[in-house]
mmCIF file of C-alpha atoms (C1' of nucleotides) in Angstrom:
data_model
loop_
_atom_site.group_PDB
_atom_site.id
_atom_site.type_symbol
_atom_site.label_atom_id
_atom_site.label_comp_id
_atom_site.label_asym_id
_atom_site.label_seq_id
_atom_site.Cartn_x
_atom_site.Cartn_y
_atom_site.Cartn_z
ATOM 1 C CA MET A 1 0.393 0.050 -0.397
ATOM 2 C CA ALA A 2 2.304 2.835 -0.625
ATOM 3 C CA SER A 3 -0.409 5.495 -2.392
ATOM 4 C CA LEU A 4 -4.261 5.752 -2.132
ATOM 5 C CA GLY A 5 -5.269 5.516 -5.951
ATOM 6 C CA ARG A 6 -4.628 6.060 -9.342
ATOM 7 C CA ASP A 7 -5.086 10.469 -9.217
ATOM 8 C CA ARG A 8 -3.379 9.885 -5.745
ATOM 9 C CA ASP A 9 0.261 9.810 -5.204
ATOM 10 C CA LEU A 10 -0.102 10.255 -1.647
ATOM 11 C CA PRO A 11 2.738 8.452 0.613
ATOM 12 C CA VAL A 12 0.000 6.516 3.154
ATOM 13 C CA GLU A 13 3.047 5.184 4.828
ATOM 14 C CA GLU A 14 4.933 8.819 5.251
ATOM 15 C CA LEU A 15 1.612 10.295 6.181
ATOM 16 C CA HIS A 16 1.080 7.218 9.276
ATOM 17 C CA HIS A 17 5.329 7.828 10.182
ATOM 18 C CA ARG A 18 4.294 11.554 9.878
ATOM 19 C CA VAL A 19 0.836 11.741 11.928
ATOM 20 C CA VAL A 20 1.883 9.583 14.719
ATOM 21 C CA ALA A 21 5.508 10.556 15.332
ATOM 22 C CA TRP A 22 3.453 14.187 15.744
ATOM 23 C CA PHE A 23 1.109 12.550 18.676
ATOM 24 C CA ASP A 24 3.761 10.519 20.261
ATOM 25 C CA ARG A 25 5.298 14.533 20.808
ATOM 26 C CA GLU A 26 2.493 16.491 21.474
ATOM 27 C CA ALA A 27 -0.173 14.292 22.650
ATOM 28 C CA ARG A 28 -2.249 15.976 25.590
ATOM 29 C CA ASP A 29 -2.478 13.461 29.017
ATOM 30 C CA LEU A 30 -5.908 12.697 29.331
ATOM 31 C CA PRO A 31 -7.194 10.634 31.471
ATOM 32 C CA TRP A 32 -8.320 7.896 29.761
ATOM 33 C CA ARG A 33 -5.892 7.835 27.696
ATOM 34 C CA ARG A 34 -2.345 7.962 30.844
ATOM 35 C CA ASP A 35 -4.982 4.789 32.043
ATOM 36 C CA PRO A 36 -6.650 3.656 28.724
ATOM 37 C CA ARG A 37 -8.266 0.388 30.993
ATOM 38 C CA PRO A 38 -11.582 -0.359 29.060
ATOM 39 C CA TRP A 39 -14.406 0.570 32.044
ATOM 40 C CA PRO A 40 -12.360 4.468 32.105
ATOM 41 C CA VAL A 41 -12.530 4.451 28.079
ATOM 42 C CA LEU A 42 -16.031 3.782 27.759
ATOM 43 C CA VAL A 43 -17.011 6.360 29.995
ATOM 44 C CA SER A 44 -14.773 8.903 28.446
ATOM 45 C CA GLU A 45 -16.241 8.188 24.797
ATOM 46 C CA LEU A 46 -19.830 8.628 25.644
ATOM 47 C CA MET A 47 -19.225 11.890 27.945
ATOM 48 C CA LEU A 48 -16.772 12.685 25.290
ATOM 49 C CA GLN A 49 -20.074 12.374 22.283
ATOM 50 C CA GLN A 50 -20.786 16.358 21.512
ATOM 51 C CA THR A 51 -18.873 17.882 24.766
ATOM 52 C CA PRO A 52 -15.176 19.306 24.565
ATOM 53 C CA VAL A 53 -12.566 18.194 26.334
ATOM 54 C CA VAL A 54 -12.230 20.310 28.942
ATOM 55 C CA ARG A 55 -15.614 20.343 30.033
ATOM 56 C CA VAL A 56 -15.520 16.582 30.855
ATOM 57 C CA LEU A 57 -11.996 16.373 32.409
ATOM 58 C CA PRO A 58 -13.798 17.366 35.370
ATOM 59 C CA VAL A 59 -17.087 15.857 35.924
ATOM 60 C CA PHE A 60 -15.145 12.042 34.466
ATOM 61 C CA GLU A 61 -12.666 12.290 37.493
ATOM 62 C CA ALA A 62 -15.473 12.589 40.225
ATOM 63 C CA TRP A 63 -16.843 9.757 38.440
ATOM 64 C CA MET A 64 -14.489 6.892 38.624
ATOM 65 C CA GLU A 65 -13.290 7.391 41.979
ATOM 66 C CA ARG A 66 -17.299 7.095 42.688
ATOM 67 C CA TRP A 67 -17.764 4.197 40.516
ATOM 68 C CA PRO A 68 -15.000 2.429 39.393
ATOM 69 C CA THR A 69 -16.150 -0.695 37.897
ATOM 70 C CA PRO A 70 -19.681 -1.357 35.568
ATOM 71 C CA ALA A 71 -20.582 -2.675 38.365
ATOM 72 C CA ASP A 72 -20.627 -0.804 40.890
ATOM 73 C CA LEU A 73 -22.127 2.588 38.274
ATOM 74 C CA ALA A 74 -25.455 -0.411 38.142
ATOM 75 C CA ALA A 75 -25.595 -0.600 41.872
ATOM 76 C CA ALA A 76 -26.230 3.201 41.911
ATOM 77 C CA PRO A 77 -29.600 4.725 41.143
ATOM 78 C CA SER A 78 -29.992 5.845 37.460
ATOM 79 C CA GLY A 79 -30.632 8.937 39.193
ATOM 80 C CA ASP A 80 -27.828 9.339 40.715
ATOM 81 C CA ALA A 81 -26.193 9.201 37.370
ATOM 82 C CA VAL A 82 -27.999 11.780 35.547
ATOM 83 C CA ARG A 83 -26.789 14.127 39.180
ATOM 84 C CA ALA A 84 -23.721 13.394 38.366
ATOM 85 C CA TRP A 85 -23.499 13.781 34.851
ATOM 86 C CA GLY A 86 -23.454 17.845 35.484
ATOM 87 C CA ARG A 87 -24.396 19.813 33.037
ATOM 88 C CA LEU A 88 -22.389 17.517 30.362
ATOM 89 C CA GLY A 89 -25.795 17.936 28.067
ATOM 90 C CA TYR A 90 -27.688 15.402 26.254
ATOM 91 C CA PRO A 91 -28.587 13.531 29.661
ATOM 92 C CA ARG A 92 -30.008 11.111 28.450
ATOM 93 C CA ARG A 93 -26.816 9.530 27.337
ATOM 94 C CA ALA A 94 -25.966 9.383 31.359
ATOM 95 C CA LEU A 95 -29.180 6.873 31.594
ATOM 96 C CA ARG A 96 -27.577 5.440 28.378
ATOM 97 C CA LEU A 97 -24.619 4.943 30.244
ATOM 98 C CA HIS A 98 -25.894 3.470 32.996
ATOM 99 C CA ALA A 99 -28.170 1.103 31.381
ATOM 100 C CA ALA A 100 -24.926 -0.528 29.536
ATOM 101 C CA ALA A 101 -23.232 -0.879 33.029
ATOM 102 C CA VAL A 102 -25.829 -2.616 33.794
ATOM 103 C CA ALA A 103 -25.827 -4.900 30.600
ATOM 104 C CA ILE A 104 -21.803 -5.291 31.098
ATOM 105 C CA THR A 105 -22.614 -6.684 34.888
ATOM 106 C CA GLU A 106 -25.704 -8.729 33.486
ATOM 107 C CA HIS A 107 -24.046 -9.696 30.786
ATOM 108 C CA HIS A 108 -20.595 -9.809 30.376
ATOM 109 C CA GLY A 109 -19.668 -10.698 33.986
ATOM 110 C CA GLY A 110 -19.408 -7.027 34.844
ATOM 111 C CA GLU A 111 -16.273 -6.164 32.313
ATOM 112 C CA VAL A 112 -16.708 -4.240 29.322
ATOM 113 C CA PRO A 113 -16.413 -6.417 26.059
ATOM 114 C CA GLY A 114 -13.815 -6.369 23.818
ATOM 115 C CA THR A 115 -15.362 -6.163 20.057
ATOM 116 C CA TYR A 116 -16.657 -4.222 18.075
ATOM 117 C CA ASP A 117 -19.708 -6.206 17.460
ATOM 118 C CA GLU A 118 -21.300 -7.076 21.699
ATOM 119 C CA LEU A 119 -19.321 -3.630 22.487
ATOM 120 C CA ILE A 120 -22.460 -1.710 19.740
ATOM 121 C CA GLU A 121 -25.000 -3.472 21.687
ATOM 122 C CA LEU A 122 -24.673 -1.503 24.760
ATOM 123 C CA PRO A 123 -27.013 1.314 25.178
ATOM 124 C CA GLY A 124 -25.075 4.803 23.840
ATOM 125 C CA VAL A 125 -22.967 3.079 22.028
ATOM 126 C CA GLY A 126 -23.112 2.934 18.020
ATOM 127 C CA ASP A 127 -20.958 2.817 15.371
ATOM 128 C CA TYR A 128 -18.043 6.009 16.180
ATOM 129 C CA THR A 129 -18.052 4.639 19.936
ATOM 130 C CA ALA A 130 -17.467 0.832 19.642
ATOM 131 C CA ALA A 131 -14.674 1.246 17.509
ATOM 132 C CA ALA A 132 -12.979 3.802 19.801
ATOM 133 C CA VAL A 133 -13.142 1.644 22.971
ATOM 134 C CA ALA A 134 -12.135 -1.695 20.426
ATOM 135 C CA SER A 135 -9.135 0.762 19.292
ATOM 136 C CA PHE A 136 -8.069 2.060 22.451
ATOM 137 C CA ALA A 137 -8.368 -0.264 24.874
ATOM 138 C CA PHE A 138 -8.448 -3.413 23.793
ATOM 139 C CA GLY A 139 -5.738 -2.458 20.385
ATOM 140 C CA GLY A 140 -8.281 -3.735 17.904
ATOM 141 C CA ARG A 141 -7.971 -2.060 14.097
ATOM 142 C CA HIS A 142 -11.565 0.171 12.921
ATOM 143 C CA ALA A 143 -11.513 2.768 11.304
ATOM 144 C CA VAL A 144 -12.576 5.325 14.086
ATOM 145 C CA LEU A 145 -14.793 8.023 12.007
ATOM 146 C CA ASP A 146 -15.797 10.792 14.798
ATOM 147 C CA THR A 147 -16.308 14.335 13.824
ATOM 148 C CA ASN A 148 -12.005 15.120 14.230
ATOM 149 C CA VAL A 149 -10.819 11.999 11.675
ATOM 150 C CA ARG A 150 -13.338 12.587 9.399
ATOM 151 C CA ARG A 151 -12.351 16.348 8.392
ATOM 152 C CA VAL A 152 -8.023 15.212 8.624
ATOM 153 C CA LEU A 153 -8.946 12.527 6.405
ATOM 154 C CA VAL A 154 -10.826 14.511 3.663
ATOM 155 C CA ARG A 155 -8.755 18.137 3.836
ATOM 156 C CA VAL A 156 -5.767 15.589 2.985
ATOM 157 C CA LEU A 157 -7.127 13.021 1.019
ATOM 158 C CA GLU A 158 -9.729 14.512 -0.790
ATOM 159 C CA GLY A 159 -8.973 18.634 -0.636
ATOM 160 C CA GLU A 160 -12.511 19.367 0.964
ATOM 161 C CA GLN A 161 -12.744 21.774 4.359
ATOM 162 C CA TYR A 162 -16.069 19.517 5.613
ATOM 163 C CA PRO A 163 -16.917 16.115 5.272
ATOM 164 C CA ALA A 164 -20.821 15.586 4.977
ATOM 165 C CA LYS A 165 -22.918 15.185 6.737
ATOM 166 C CA GLY A 166 -23.296 11.436 7.788
ATOM 167 C CA VAL A 167 -20.669 9.121 6.643
ATOM 168 C CA THR A 168 -20.729 7.963 3.278
ATOM 169 C CA ALA A 169 -19.547 4.175 2.286
ATOM 170 C CA ALA A 170 -16.882 6.289 0.082
ATOM 171 C CA GLU A 171 -15.592 8.028 3.153
ATOM 172 C CA ARG A 172 -15.603 4.514 6.002
ATOM 173 C CA ARG A 173 -13.966 2.523 2.393
ATOM 174 C CA LEU A 174 -11.433 5.498 2.201
ATOM 175 C CA ALA A 175 -10.598 5.495 6.444
ATOM 176 C CA ASN A 176 -10.447 1.698 6.033
ATOM 177 C CA ASP A 177 -7.621 1.704 3.125
ATOM 178 C CA VAL A 178 -5.753 4.410 4.860
ATOM 179 C CA LEU A 179 -6.349 2.273 7.820
ATOM 180 C CA PRO A 180 -2.645 1.280 8.728
ATOM 181 C CA VAL A 181 -2.214 -3.292 9.150
ATOM 182 C CA THR A 182 -0.250 -2.485 12.318
ATOM 183 C CA GLY A 183 -0.601 0.501 14.824
ATOM 184 C CA ALA A 184 -4.149 1.231 13.556
ATOM 185 C CA GLU A 185 -5.305 1.912 17.377
ATOM 186 C CA ARG A 186 -2.435 5.129 17.318
ATOM 187 C CA TRP A 187 -2.833 6.065 14.357
ATOM 188 C CA ALA A 188 -7.173 6.322 15.242
ATOM 189 C CA ALA A 189 -5.328 8.438 18.196
ATOM 190 C CA ALA A 190 -3.155 10.732 16.632
ATOM 191 C CA THR A 191 -5.492 11.192 13.487
ATOM 192 C CA MET A 192 -8.437 11.982 16.032
ATOM 193 C CA GLU A 193 -5.951 14.286 18.338
ATOM 194 C CA LEU A 194 -4.561 16.343 15.193
ATOM 195 C CA GLY A 195 -8.005 17.414 14.132
ATOM 196 C CA ALA A 196 -8.702 18.423 18.068
ATOM 197 C CA VAL A 197 -5.537 20.570 18.525
ATOM 198 C CA VAL A 198 -4.437 21.487 15.152
ATOM 199 C CA CYS A 199 -6.377 20.892 12.102
ATOM 200 C CA THR A 200 -9.541 22.252 13.594
ATOM 201 C CA ALA A 201 -12.555 23.299 12.226
ATOM 202 C CA ARG A 202 -12.689 27.056 12.382
ATOM 203 C CA SER A 203 -9.394 28.903 12.314
ATOM 204 C CA PRO A 204 -6.683 25.827 11.801
ATOM 205 C CA ARG A 205 -2.998 25.422 12.844
ATOM 206 C CA CYS A 206 -1.171 23.994 9.103
ATOM 207 C CA GLY A 207 1.800 26.015 10.408
ATOM 208 C CA ALA A 208 2.352 23.301 13.508
ATOM 209 C CA CYS A 209 0.473 20.266 10.638
ATOM 210 C CA PRO A 210 2.664 17.662 10.512
ATOM 211 C CA VAL A 211 1.598 16.799 7.051
ATOM 212 C CA ALA A 212 0.485 19.953 5.991
ATOM 213 C CA ASP A 213 3.025 19.536 2.427
ATOM 214 C CA LEU A 214 0.761 16.281 2.123
ATOM 215 C CA CYS A 215 -2.098 17.484 2.894
ATOM 216 C CA ARG A 216 -4.823 18.359 -0.877
ATOM 217 C CA TRP A 217 -6.926 20.927 0.852
ATOM 218 C CA ARG A 218 -4.293 23.449 1.786
ATOM 219 C CA ALA A 219 -2.258 22.567 -1.851
ATOM 220 C CA LEU A 220 -5.572 23.811 -3.720
ATOM 221 C CA GLY A 221 -5.139 26.690 -1.738
ATOM 222 C CA HIS A 222 -7.985 25.872 1.089
ATOM 223 C CA PRO A 223 -10.834 26.224 -0.827
ATOM 224 C CA GLU A 224 -14.389 26.720 1.006
ATOM 225 C CA HIS A 225 -16.912 24.434 1.745
ATOM 226 C CA ASP A 226 -19.263 25.137 -1.228
ATOM 227 C CA GLY A 227 -23.028 23.774 -1.118
ATOM 228 C CA PRO A 228 -26.083 24.392 1.258
ATOM 229 C CA ALA A 229 -24.446 25.599 4.759
ATOM 230 C CA ARG A 230 -25.066 23.624 7.865
ATOM 231 C CA ARG A 231 -28.277 24.674 9.394
ATOM 232 C CA GLY A 232 -27.208 24.841 12.877
ATOM 233 C CA GLN A 233 -29.826 24.201 16.113
ATOM 234 C CA PRO A 234 -31.936 26.610 16.920
ATOM 235 C CA TRP A 235 -31.824 27.123 20.694
ATOM 236 C CA ALA A 236 -34.314 29.397 21.934
ATOM 237 C CA GLY A 237 -37.405 28.664 22.789
ATOM 238 C CA THR A 238 -36.969 25.324 22.187
ATOM 239 C CA ASP A 239 -38.020 21.589 23.836
ATOM 240 C CA ARG A 240 -34.492 21.193 24.566
ATOM 241 C CA GLN A 241 -34.399 24.241 26.632
ATOM 242 C CA VAL A 242 -37.387 23.649 28.577
ATOM 243 C CA ARG A 243 -35.770 20.159 29.019
ATOM 244 C CA GLY A 244 -32.582 21.443 30.233
ATOM 245 C CA ARG A 245 -34.386 24.347 33.180
ATOM 246 C CA LEU A 246 -36.746 21.474 34.477
ATOM 247 C CA LEU A 247 -34.029 18.889 34.642
ATOM 248 C CA ALA A 248 -31.230 21.949 35.938
ATOM 249 C CA VAL A 249 -33.818 21.857 39.223
ATOM 250 C CA LEU A 250 -34.088 18.643 40.409
ATOM 251 C CA ARG A 251 -30.182 18.337 39.908
ATOM 252 C CA ASP A 252 -29.344 20.938 42.130
ATOM 253 C CA ALA A 253 -32.591 19.822 44.640
ATOM 254 C CA ASP A 254 -31.482 17.535 47.645
ATOM 255 C CA GLY A 255 -35.019 16.112 47.310
ATOM 256 C CA PRO A 256 -38.449 15.610 45.602
ATOM 257 C CA VAL A 257 -39.628 18.323 43.779
ATOM 258 C CA PRO A 258 -43.010 20.111 44.262
ATOM 259 C CA ARG A 259 -44.853 20.531 40.830
ATOM 260 C CA PRO A 260 -45.188 24.841 41.307
ATOM 261 C CA VAL A 261 -41.152 24.702 41.695
ATOM 262 C CA LEU A 262 -40.783 23.372 38.005
ATOM 263 C CA GLU A 263 -43.652 25.367 36.844
ATOM 264 C CA SER A 264 -41.811 28.799 37.378
ATOM 265 C CA VAL A 265 -39.323 27.756 35.062
ATOM 266 C CA TRP A 266 -41.438 28.297 31.701
ATOM 267 C CA ASP A 267 -44.299 30.349 31.428
ATOM 268 C CA ASP A 268 -46.262 28.716 28.780
ATOM 269 C CA ALA A 269 -48.133 25.459 30.264
ATOM 270 C CA VAL A 270 -48.531 23.526 27.434
ATOM 271 C CA GLN A 271 -44.863 23.203 26.209
ATOM 272 C CA ARG A 272 -43.068 22.980 30.025
ATOM 273 C CA GLU A 273 -46.425 19.428 30.621
ATOM 274 C CA ARG A 274 -45.054 18.624 26.870
ATOM 275 C CA CYS A 275 -41.701 18.701 28.330
ATOM 276 C CA LEU A 276 -42.103 17.232 31.956
ATOM 277 C CA ASP A 277 -44.135 14.367 29.903
ATOM 278 C CA SER A 278 -41.118 13.822 27.741
ATOM 279 C CA LEU A 279 -38.849 13.413 30.896
ATOM 280 C CA VAL A 280 -40.464 10.996 32.550
ATOM 281 C CA ALA A 281 -41.164 9.404 28.739
ATOM 282 C CA ASP A 282 -37.412 9.115 29.089
ATOM 283 C CA GLY A 283 -36.749 7.934 32.366
ATOM 284 C CA LEU A 284 -34.999 11.767 32.981
ATOM 285 C CA VAL A 285 -37.566 11.868 35.502
ATOM 286 C CA ASP A 286 -39.892 9.913 37.825
ATOM 287 C CA PRO A 287 -43.595 11.226 38.701
ATOM 288 C CA LEU A 288 -44.309 10.436 42.519
ATOM 289 C CA THR A 289 -46.981 11.876 42.637
ATOM 290 C CA ASP A 290 -49.626 14.540 40.349
ATOM 291 C CA ASP A 291 -47.570 16.813 42.280
ATOM 292 C CA LEU A 292 -44.127 15.829 42.747
ATOM 293 C CA PHE A 293 -40.943 14.885 40.899
ATOM 294 C CA ALA A 294 -37.931 13.728 40.967
ATOM 295 C CA LEU A 295 -35.157 12.189 39.639
ATOM 296 C CA PRO A 296 -34.862 8.166 39.250
ATOM 297 C CA THR A 297 -33.960 5.846 41.635
ATOM 298 C "C1'" DA B 1 -33.148 9.695 6.169
ATOM 299 C "C1'" DA B 2 -33.495 13.341 8.877
ATOM 300 C "C1'" DC B 3 -35.041 15.344 13.875
ATOM 301 C "C1'" DC B 4 -34.523 15.681 18.044
ATOM 302 C "C1'" DC B 5 -32.154 15.742 22.340
ATOM 303 C "C1'" DG B 6 -28.270 19.767 26.277
ATOM 304 C "C1'" DT B 7 -24.618 23.503 26.994
ATOM 305 C "C1'" DG B 8 -20.729 26.686 26.920
ATOM 306 C "C1'" DG B 9 -17.477 28.508 24.690
ATOM 307 C "C1'" DC B 10 -15.849 31.593 21.368
ATOM 308 C "C1'" DA B 11 -14.684 33.934 16.929
ATOM 309 C "C1'" DT C 1 -23.934 39.771 19.149
ATOM 310 C "C1'" DT C 2 -24.500 35.634 17.668
ATOM 311 C "C1'" DG C 3 -23.944 31.557 14.798
ATOM 312 C "C1'" DC C 4 -20.523 27.574 14.909
ATOM 313 C "C1'" DC C 5 -19.512 23.858 17.383
ATOM 314 C "C1'" DA C 6 -17.468 20.753 19.854
ATOM 315 C "C1'" DA C 7 -14.517 12.063 20.983
ATOM 316 C "C1'" DG C 8 -22.762 11.089 18.182
ATOM 317 C "C1'" DG C 9 -26.689 8.394 19.766
ATOM 318 C "C1'" DG C 10 -31.550 6.354 18.766
ATOM 319 C "C1'" DT C 11 -35.626 6.647 15.742
#
DNA sequence: AACCCGTGGCA
DNA sequence: TTGCCAAGGGT
């Protein structure tokens, strides 16, 4: 595998070597890397889904101290997980991590399973997370297609600014084609780190990039993404905002919360009730009575 | 496939 | 200030 295809003379082995060497030199010292056991890696990956590293760090440390094994978390009320999740966002992830801990305890003897096929069956574990845990904790060989890796690959190899919205078959094929035969897990971690700290979405630091001279996007003069703009997610006034406020009250309370306290966080009664109902349906809120609510036990 | 799901920092 | 973005997953 000396090059990538007839219209691409990129030296893949040189690309591997430079990115991994850069990673060995520059990688951030993160706790789930320093101690890449399966459980810490799984916990970190769930927390890092759509949440930046700096915000995850303190929550991760407290979480691992409190629940050092899957069985420890499985034995706790799911509401404790929701509360410990704090303000990481998307609190259903806390519920899924708790459910994953229960499944690991009940079906895997308390040990995080090591294959992609087993991992992806766990709640909250999709393609990315299964590949990441199988790679980082077990040394597996998988294309780890997170937003960072996808951006690095599309820029260096395809000469485009941003990857498509969803992972395409061609993209997956390309990622597998450039996957090293050995050391794939280091390649995965290194490309992810490169995307996170150098080849960033907004202001790429090409001057600090170990493969700038191999990068097709740079060679083309950094052409901007053409096609329809990616529409951002609305926020103000959405159900997500209302759910966030409701759950924040329950998280910050010591015990059950009376209905009037929850009603005080949002004026629109229809939307408020819809959101409260959806939180109950999700298992994030336990309606003890018609007028008293708590995090689940 | 498109939409929903939190939160906070930064340019 | 406001839009964009962050180690995605579930339906």
